[in-house]
Amino acid sequence: MKLAYWMYAGPAHIGTLRVASSFRNVHAIMHAPLGDDYFNVMRSMLERERDFTPVTASVVDRHVLARGSQEKVVDNMARKDKQEHPDLIVLTPTCTSSILQEDLQNFVDRASTISDSDVILADVNHYRVNELQAADRTLEQVVRYYLEKARRQGKLDLSLTDKPSVNIIGIFTLGFHNQHDCRELKRLLQDLGIETNQVIPEGGFVDQLHQLPKAWFNLVPYRETGLMTATFLEKEFGMSYVSTTPMGIVDTANCIRQIQERLNAWAPVLLNEKINYESYIDEQTRFVSQAAWFSRSIDCQNLTGKKAVVFGDATHAASITKILACEMGIRVSCAGTYCKHDEEWFKEQVQNFCDEILITDDHTEVGDMIARAEPSAIFGTQMERHIGKRLDIPCGVISSPVHIQNFTLGYRPFLGYEGTNQIADLVYNSFTLGMEDHLLEIFGGHDTKEVITKSLSTDMDLTWNSESQSELSKIPGFVRGRVKRNTEKFARQNGIAEITIEIMYAAKEASKA
């Protein structure tokens, strides 16, 4: 197990807890030592909700270990059953408690005999999957459990709704702008004459999951969570699904056309007509989405050819890369994701829209790549925002993990036609505009920041003395980074620890040779 002060995707149990706590009247119990029980704090700090069901930690300590965990865990489940009366109790270990190799399924079986609630053990390998993979698996497990239960009880109704309808799968707690995206998706689907059958897991009830097969199709807006559930529903009930993320003008239109295709499998029979959304796409693109007009404006043309770096989860990083390259004419020096398990799909999506692809969950690699590329702007996670601050490069946040400032109170969807406007604003405002840099250079302005002379990797520190820093600050900003990098490269090659003016001149001469 690798220790790090920053992880893009957390441990598996966090994904399970995010899904469990997204459903209504579902209670999660985490079998964990002290130190692993930070989920409630993290959620209450980041996500601004008026109320939520907290996760219960069944703490493993030396006293519990001495006599075994079973009694405590079973007692905790029985207590929550009486206090909360949940529809479902989900038990999950953490990486740490998994080391104990306890028979947690036996704990669940015992609790099931004394509880009115359903009780299940999260079926996740905590050593092999990360937070996002665990969330995907847990959601599929819960859906499978309740559909099989409904089938045993004879409650499974496979008849389709009278009007076209959809299940939106994968909206859940702590997701990046998930609540805003969900509202925008519902509005878009309503415009298309499609009713929302269910949204899961966020705000859903497990005792209503047997209604899922009544929808005409499923929509999975984010690849990270929901694909396993959609695949299961397709295999088990023949339900088709759309997994194209409606982000940006092009992919929103592609998503709507795929929805049209899914509906027309049933519409001629059930509605006696074929559905055509082309006029809707045209109207929304020309009159609702300001991004289509803005991309042709003088303001956006000023960004043509500027370099950007994109890094985040697979869904958002791929979509933003395509928007920058195809819709705004911005060169993407590097596109990357920390979703290593989705490497093949990501490369297929972005390979024609960027100069370089980076698949890694090591933030130092990302930092060094950004320092090397010297982009005009970064679009990434909270970590890339920190990196940008250190390198004095603006950053727009486009993906989890994020800080509280990205759980906005205002309406900020990234999906649909309103999402195109929000993304266009984010991209445009993330770049240093016009002659700003040059005016600050010429007139002094308000930019009094010292020149950054440290590299991001801890093994690459060099010292710049005051004279060389002063000399570096006199160099115009648009070439300063290159001069600094070349000087430091020269110093490392020659085993020099402190950079002086003489070293700067020597590096300059060496570069000419």
C-alpha atoms as one frame of an Amber mdcrd trajectory, in Angstrom:
protein
   0.000   0.000   0.000   1.408   3.375  -1.050   1.297   6.260   1.417   0.742
   9.742  -0.018  -0.436  13.093   1.251  -2.644  13.465  -1.856  -4.729  10.897
  -3.689  -6.897  11.588  -6.719  -9.208   8.659  -5.935  -9.654   7.579  -2.323
  -9.826   4.058  -0.889 -12.601   1.667  -1.845 -14.742   2.070   1.278 -15.259
   5.787   0.503 -16.911   4.857  -2.788 -19.196   2.385  -1.043 -20.139   4.960
   1.597 -20.837   7.616  -1.035 -23.323   5.334  -2.782 -24.976   4.059   0.402
 -25.405   7.550   1.865 -26.832   8.850  -1.438 -29.913   6.628  -1.175 -32.680
   7.715   1.148 -33.261   5.656   4.271 -30.141   3.547   3.776 -27.628   3.304
   6.595 -23.973   2.384   6.180 -21.863   0.868   8.936 -18.113   1.041   8.500
 -16.016  -1.607  10.242 -12.840   0.383  10.787 -10.187   1.535  13.262 -10.011
   5.131  14.416  -8.507   7.227  11.668 -10.526   5.597   8.879 -13.792   7.130
  10.107 -13.462  10.567   8.461 -16.271  10.224   5.908 -18.885  12.155   7.907
 -16.479  15.023   8.498 -15.477  15.127   4.836 -19.048  15.087   3.602 -20.394
  17.672   6.048 -17.434  19.950   5.298 -17.635  19.771   1.507 -21.225  19.168
   0.471 -23.639  21.880   1.495 -26.764  19.925   2.390 -29.336  20.742   5.015
 -29.441  17.177   6.266 -27.908  13.833   5.475 -27.753  10.398   7.026 -24.390
  10.027   8.762 -22.357   6.862   8.441 -21.868   4.847  11.622 -18.346   3.715
  12.424 -18.040   0.403  14.228 -14.605   1.145  15.644 -12.029  -1.616  15.881
  -9.745  -1.081  18.885  -7.554  -3.317  21.057 -10.495  -4.296  23.268 -12.547
  -5.385  20.264  -9.609  -7.294  18.826  -9.119  -9.121  22.093 -12.596 -10.660
  22.045 -13.467 -10.470  18.328 -15.499  -7.944  16.363 -18.605  -9.967  15.701
 -20.662  -9.020  18.763 -19.910  -5.310  18.417 -20.671  -5.174  14.699 -23.897
  -7.170  15.019 -24.974  -5.052  18.021 -24.336  -1.871  16.023 -26.453  -3.105
  13.133 -29.272  -4.160  15.469 -29.141  -0.811  17.274 -29.333   1.210  14.050
 -32.185  -0.988  12.850 -34.222  -0.075  15.940 -33.224   3.591  16.006 -33.348
   4.545  12.324 -35.626   1.867  10.787 -33.679   1.941   7.515 -34.735  -0.012
   4.453 -31.169  -1.248   4.049 -28.018  -1.509   6.151 -24.730  -1.768   4.241
 -21.679  -3.079   6.070 -18.269  -2.248   4.679 -14.759  -2.816   5.992 -11.826
  -0.548   5.159  -8.403  -1.480   3.817  -7.094  -1.525   7.383  -9.799  -3.675
   8.938  -9.692  -6.058   5.960  -6.282  -7.149   7.207  -8.073  -8.926  10.087
  -9.577 -11.413   7.580 -12.824 -11.635   9.553 -15.877 -13.417   8.191 -18.033
 -10.301   7.749 -20.616 -12.213   5.710 -21.291 -14.242   8.842 -21.814 -10.970
  10.756 -24.337  -9.876   8.113 -26.153 -13.229   8.187 -26.524 -12.995  11.977
 -27.734  -9.392  11.830 -30.275 -10.295   9.141 -32.024 -12.733  11.494 -32.628
 -10.058  14.150 -33.228  -6.983  11.941 -36.299  -5.798  10.116 -34.032  -4.047
   7.616 -32.298  -5.709   4.714 -28.591  -6.171   5.472 -25.840  -6.654   2.895
 -22.047  -6.716   2.869 -20.400  -4.488   0.279 -18.903  -6.921  -2.219 -15.716
  -4.975  -2.957 -12.070  -6.027  -3.009 -10.498  -3.226  -1.002  -6.984  -4.023
  -2.147  -7.659  -4.068  -5.891 -10.076  -1.201  -6.574 -10.243   2.493  -5.797
 -13.076   4.754  -4.667 -14.705   5.163  -8.091 -14.552   1.483  -9.012 -15.996
   0.548  -5.602 -18.851   3.026  -6.017 -19.676   1.545  -9.426 -19.648  -1.986
  -8.006 -21.671  -1.114  -4.878 -24.426   0.570  -6.891 -24.682  -2.452  -9.179
 -24.777  -4.772  -6.153 -27.639  -2.861  -4.488 -29.657  -2.706  -7.726 -29.106
  -6.411  -8.401 -30.106  -7.324  -4.813 -33.447  -5.508  -4.954 -34.385  -6.613
  -8.460 -33.728 -10.237  -7.535 -35.709  -9.727  -4.327 -38.634  -8.277  -6.322
 -38.468 -11.208  -8.719 -38.635 -13.704  -5.829 -41.620 -11.852  -4.365 -43.401
 -11.588  -7.712 -43.316  -7.765  -7.669 -41.192  -7.259 -10.779 -43.193  -5.324
 -13.407 -41.462  -5.305 -16.802 -44.102  -3.289 -18.669 -42.828   0.021 -20.084
 -44.262   3.362 -19.025 -46.933   4.864 -21.300 -44.730   7.831 -22.216 -40.996
   7.712 -23.026 -39.027   7.568 -19.780 -35.441   7.226 -18.574 -33.418   6.243
 -15.524 -30.497   8.565 -14.761 -27.793   6.393 -13.207 -24.719   7.617 -11.357
 -25.718  10.895  -9.670 -24.401  10.626  -6.117 -23.007  12.492  -3.151 -19.687
  14.360  -3.351 -19.815  14.188  -7.152 -18.453  17.138  -9.137 -21.461  19.444
  -9.839 -23.669  16.341  -9.832 -26.735  18.065  -8.379 -26.585  20.877 -10.933
 -26.004  18.427 -13.778 -28.979  16.352 -12.668 -31.301  19.373 -12.739 -30.056
  20.318 -16.195 -30.482  16.749 -17.473 -34.049  16.597 -16.175 -34.828  19.893
 -17.890 -33.287  18.746 -21.172 -35.134  15.417 -21.047 -38.399  17.200 -20.264
 -37.867  19.386 -23.343 -37.502  16.159 -25.335 -40.785  14.832 -23.935 -39.066
  12.204 -21.787 -40.143  11.567 -18.211 -37.575  10.761 -15.521 -38.454   7.352
 -14.122 -35.762   7.193 -11.417 -32.515   8.917 -10.455 -30.106   6.636  -8.596
 -28.504   6.552  -6.180 -28.922  10.220  -5.138 -32.337  10.699  -3.539 -33.585
   7.253  -4.534 -35.354   4.667  -2.378 -34.157   1.072  -2.534 -37.709  -0.213
  -2.207 -38.492   1.507  -5.531 -35.625  -0.069  -7.466 -37.935  -2.760  -8.804
 -39.447   0.014 -10.981 -36.187   0.500 -12.909 -37.084  -1.882 -15.802 -40.176
   0.226 -16.625 -38.009   2.939 -18.228 -37.473   2.942 -22.002 -33.701   3.343
 -21.616 -30.954   4.300 -19.144 -28.691   7.350 -19.210 -25.208   7.171 -17.629
 -23.748  10.707 -17.643 -20.440   9.775 -15.968 -18.360   6.718 -16.844 -16.948
   6.421 -13.333 -20.198   5.344 -11.679 -23.198   3.713 -13.309 -21.795   1.707
 -16.208 -21.829  -1.597 -14.299 -25.469  -1.050 -13.347 -26.461  -0.116 -16.907
 -24.639  -3.167 -18.283 -26.392  -5.433 -15.778 -29.817  -3.980 -16.674 -29.098
  -4.427 -20.386 -28.007  -8.034 -19.934 -30.802  -8.965 -17.538 -33.747  -6.991
 -18.966 -32.656  -5.915 -22.447 -32.604  -2.233 -21.455 -30.441  -0.159 -23.778
 -28.373   2.685 -22.362 -26.663   5.898 -23.477 -23.235   6.597 -21.972 -22.152
   9.553 -24.137 -21.675  12.458 -21.727 -23.716  15.468 -22.942 -20.892  17.932
 -22.285 -20.088  20.531 -24.923 -22.065  21.381 -28.055 -20.908  18.401 -30.125
 -21.342  15.661 -27.519 -24.648  17.065 -26.249 -25.994  16.761 -29.791 -24.489
  13.256 -30.115 -26.107  12.226 -26.830 -29.534  13.506 -27.936 -29.237  11.652
 -31.257 -28.394   8.440 -29.404 -31.419   8.989 -27.141 -33.535   9.437 -30.278
 -32.208   6.134 -31.621 -33.053   4.297 -28.368 -36.583   5.727 -28.267 -37.294
   4.893 -31.895 -36.804   1.226 -31.052 -40.184   1.493 -29.255 -41.892   4.688
 -30.466 -43.295   3.346 -33.784 -45.045   0.545 -31.874 -46.076   2.311 -28.650
 -46.619   5.870 -29.947 -47.363   5.206 -33.628 -44.723   7.734 -34.660 -40.996
   8.192 -35.047 -39.137  10.756 -32.936 -36.894  13.394 -34.491 -34.924  15.848
 -32.330 -32.907  17.604 -35.074 -34.926  20.828 -34.892 -34.472  20.894 -31.112
 -30.692  20.437 -31.452 -30.544  23.234 -34.026 -32.603  25.647 -31.919 -30.665
  24.967 -28.710 -27.293  25.237 -30.468 -28.131  28.547 -32.125 -30.226  30.330
 -29.515 -29.799  28.759 -26.062 -26.133  27.817 -26.046 -24.140  31.037 -26.160
 -20.980  28.934 -26.492 -21.604  28.260 -30.205 -21.729  31.989 -30.950 -18.920
  32.800 -28.526 -16.511  30.332 -30.147 -16.715  32.424 -33.347 -16.358  35.788
 -31.597 -13.255  37.978 -31.526 -12.868  37.345 -27.782 -12.613  33.583 -28.239
 -10.449  33.964 -31.337  -7.837  35.580 -29.090  -7.448  32.193 -27.403  -6.727
  30.352 -30.664  -3.383  28.591 -30.476  -2.936  29.087 -26.732  -1.713  25.985
 -24.921  -3.629  24.202 -22.173  -3.163  21.100 -20.029  -6.166  18.984 -18.989
  -6.171  16.435 -16.156  -8.986  14.846 -14.157 -11.321  11.875 -14.071 -11.867
  10.134 -17.401 -15.288  11.650 -18.135 -14.487  15.302 -17.513 -10.907  15.274
 -18.808 -11.939  13.675 -22.125 -14.913  16.008 -22.585 -13.009  19.200 -21.752
 -10.147  18.154 -24.054 -12.566  17.775 -26.974 -14.295  21.071 -26.168 -10.998
  22.973 -26.050  -9.637  21.434 -29.259 -12.786  21.151 -31.393 -15.047  23.941
 -30.192 -12.658  26.671 -29.021  -9.517  26.192 -31.107  -7.214  25.845 -28.098
  -4.194  23.573 -28.349  -4.123  20.865 -25.684  -0.480  20.108 -24.918  -1.352
  17.197 -22.676  -4.579  15.445 -21.648  -4.489  13.044 -18.748  -6.534  11.087
 -16.252  -5.976   9.329 -12.941  -8.548   6.653 -13.869  -5.937   4.078 -14.830
  -8.584   1.364 -15.077 -10.206   3.308 -17.965  -6.946   3.977 -19.846  -7.973
   2.333 -23.122 -11.238   4.295 -23.448  -9.577   7.581 -22.497  -6.802   7.222
 -25.067  -9.347   6.380 -27.747 -11.326   9.547 -26.919  -8.498  12.111 -26.820
  -5.732  10.745 -29.043  -6.582  13.035 -31.970  -7.096  16.152 -29.857  -3.869
  16.561 -27.862  -0.093  16.389 -28.253   0.514  14.031 -25.328  -1.496  11.677
 -23.104  -0.659  11.056 -19.447  -2.244   8.217 -17.438  -1.106   8.368 -13.810
  -2.326   8.695 -10.234   0.955  10.305  -9.102   0.488  14.050  -8.697   4.245
  14.706  -8.904   4.254  13.333 -12.458   1.409  15.661 -13.325   3.213  18.624
 -11.738   6.429  17.957 -13.620   4.520  17.539 -16.884   2.836  20.940 -16.374
   6.155  22.597 -15.517   7.652  21.130 -18.692   4.724  22.064 -20.954   4.411
  25.648 -19.634   0.749  25.997 -20.692  -1.192  29.257 -20.664  -3.874  27.606
 -18.514  -4.607  24.354 -16.685  -7.938  22.564 -16.421  -7.813  19.958 -13.675
  -8.580  18.991 -10.101  -7.895  20.795  -6.853  -4.340  19.441  -6.974  -3.675
  20.997 -10.369  -4.994  24.273  -8.956  -2.309  24.065  -6.254   0.301  23.232
  -8.885  -0.839  26.197 -10.962  -0.461  28.538  -8.003   3.117  27.393  -7.471
   3.921  27.872 -11.163   1.844  31.058 -11.524  -0.394  29.423 -14.155  -4.187
  29.972 -13.940  -6.306  26.854 -13.397  -9.966  26.107 -13.954 -11.289  23.199
 -11.863 -13.162  20.674 -14.011 -13.094  17.426 -12.009 -13.051  15.810  -8.575
 -11.285  15.808  -6.199 -12.229  19.376  -5.360 -12.469  21.843  -2.484 -15.624
  23.308  -0.905 -15.521  26.254  -3.337 -16.507  23.857  -6.137 -19.677  22.788
  -4.330 -21.320  26.021  -5.402 -24.598  27.348  -4.063 -25.347  28.928  -7.439
 -26.474  26.922 -10.466 -23.360  25.660 -12.297 -24.130  22.630 -14.484 -21.485
  21.245 -16.831 -23.942  19.099 -18.818 -26.475  20.114 -21.430 -26.775  23.415
 -23.276 -26.596  25.551 -20.155 -23.473  23.590 -19.280 -21.860  24.736 -22.546
 -22.226  28.330 -21.369 -20.736  27.579 -17.952 -17.755  25.766 -19.497 -17.138
  28.560 -22.030 -17.053  31.078 -19.155 -14.711  28.873 -17.123 -12.319  28.389
 -20.037 -12.265  32.034 -21.098 -11.860  33.378 -17.571  -9.098  30.890 -16.763
  -6.721  32.401 -19.321  -4.759  35.606 -18.686  -6.485  37.848 -21.177  -5.297
  40.263 -23.848  -2.200  42.334 -23.154  -2.505  41.834 -19.404   0.936  40.264
 -18.919   2.713  42.808 -21.110   0.965  45.778 -19.525   1.953  44.557 -16.071
   5.528  44.111 -17.280   5.655  47.621 -18.763   3.820  49.584 -16.089   4.618
  47.519 -13.005   0.919  47.132 -12.263  -0.239  45.173  -9.238   1.809  42.042
  -9.949   4.378  42.047  -7.157   4.785  38.272  -6.860   8.310  37.005  -6.611
   9.657  34.836  -9.385   9.155  31.141  -8.634  12.514  29.426  -8.567  11.576
  26.005  -7.179  10.712  22.979  -9.248   7.806  20.761  -8.250   9.696  17.516
  -7.691  11.339  17.371  -4.275  14.568  15.962  -5.701  15.084  18.854  -8.095
  15.509  21.878  -5.768  18.062  24.496  -6.724  18.934  27.746  -4.988  18.801
  31.083  -6.800  20.690  33.908  -5.099  19.174  37.377  -4.859  21.087  38.805
  -7.838  20.059  35.990 -10.174  16.430  36.244  -9.000  16.494  39.971  -9.727
  17.946  39.336 -13.165  15.344  36.644 -13.873  12.510  38.995 -12.921  13.664
  41.476 -15.603  13.115  38.929 -18.359   9.693  39.274 -20.109   7.126  36.888
 -18.695   6.442  35.037 -21.945  10.032  33.705 -22.104  10.966  33.783 -18.420
   9.897  30.194 -17.794  12.012  28.882 -20.662  15.102  30.818 -19.469  14.593
  29.531 -15.938  14.187  25.935 -17.096  17.244  26.036 -19.360  19.370  27.598
 -16.616  18.348  24.966 -14.079  18.975  22.173 -16.597  22.484  23.546 -17.190
  23.110  23.783 -13.423  22.049  20.176 -12.795  24.143  18.852 -15.651  27.188
  20.571 -14.162  26.473  19.685 -10.517  25.836  23.312  -9.494  23.614  23.833
  -6.420  23.395  27.668  -6.374  22.498  29.706  -9.429  24.260  33.068  -9.825
  24.205  35.639 -12.626  27.398  34.102 -13.984  25.678  30.702 -14.194  22.765
  32.316 -16.059  25.132  33.783 -18.624  27.004  30.487 -18.925  23.720  28.645
 -19.506  22.761  31.176 -22.169  26.065  30.692 -23.972  25.777  26.911 -23.710
  22.324  26.985 -25.304  23.740  28.863 -28.309  26.527  26.364 -28.852
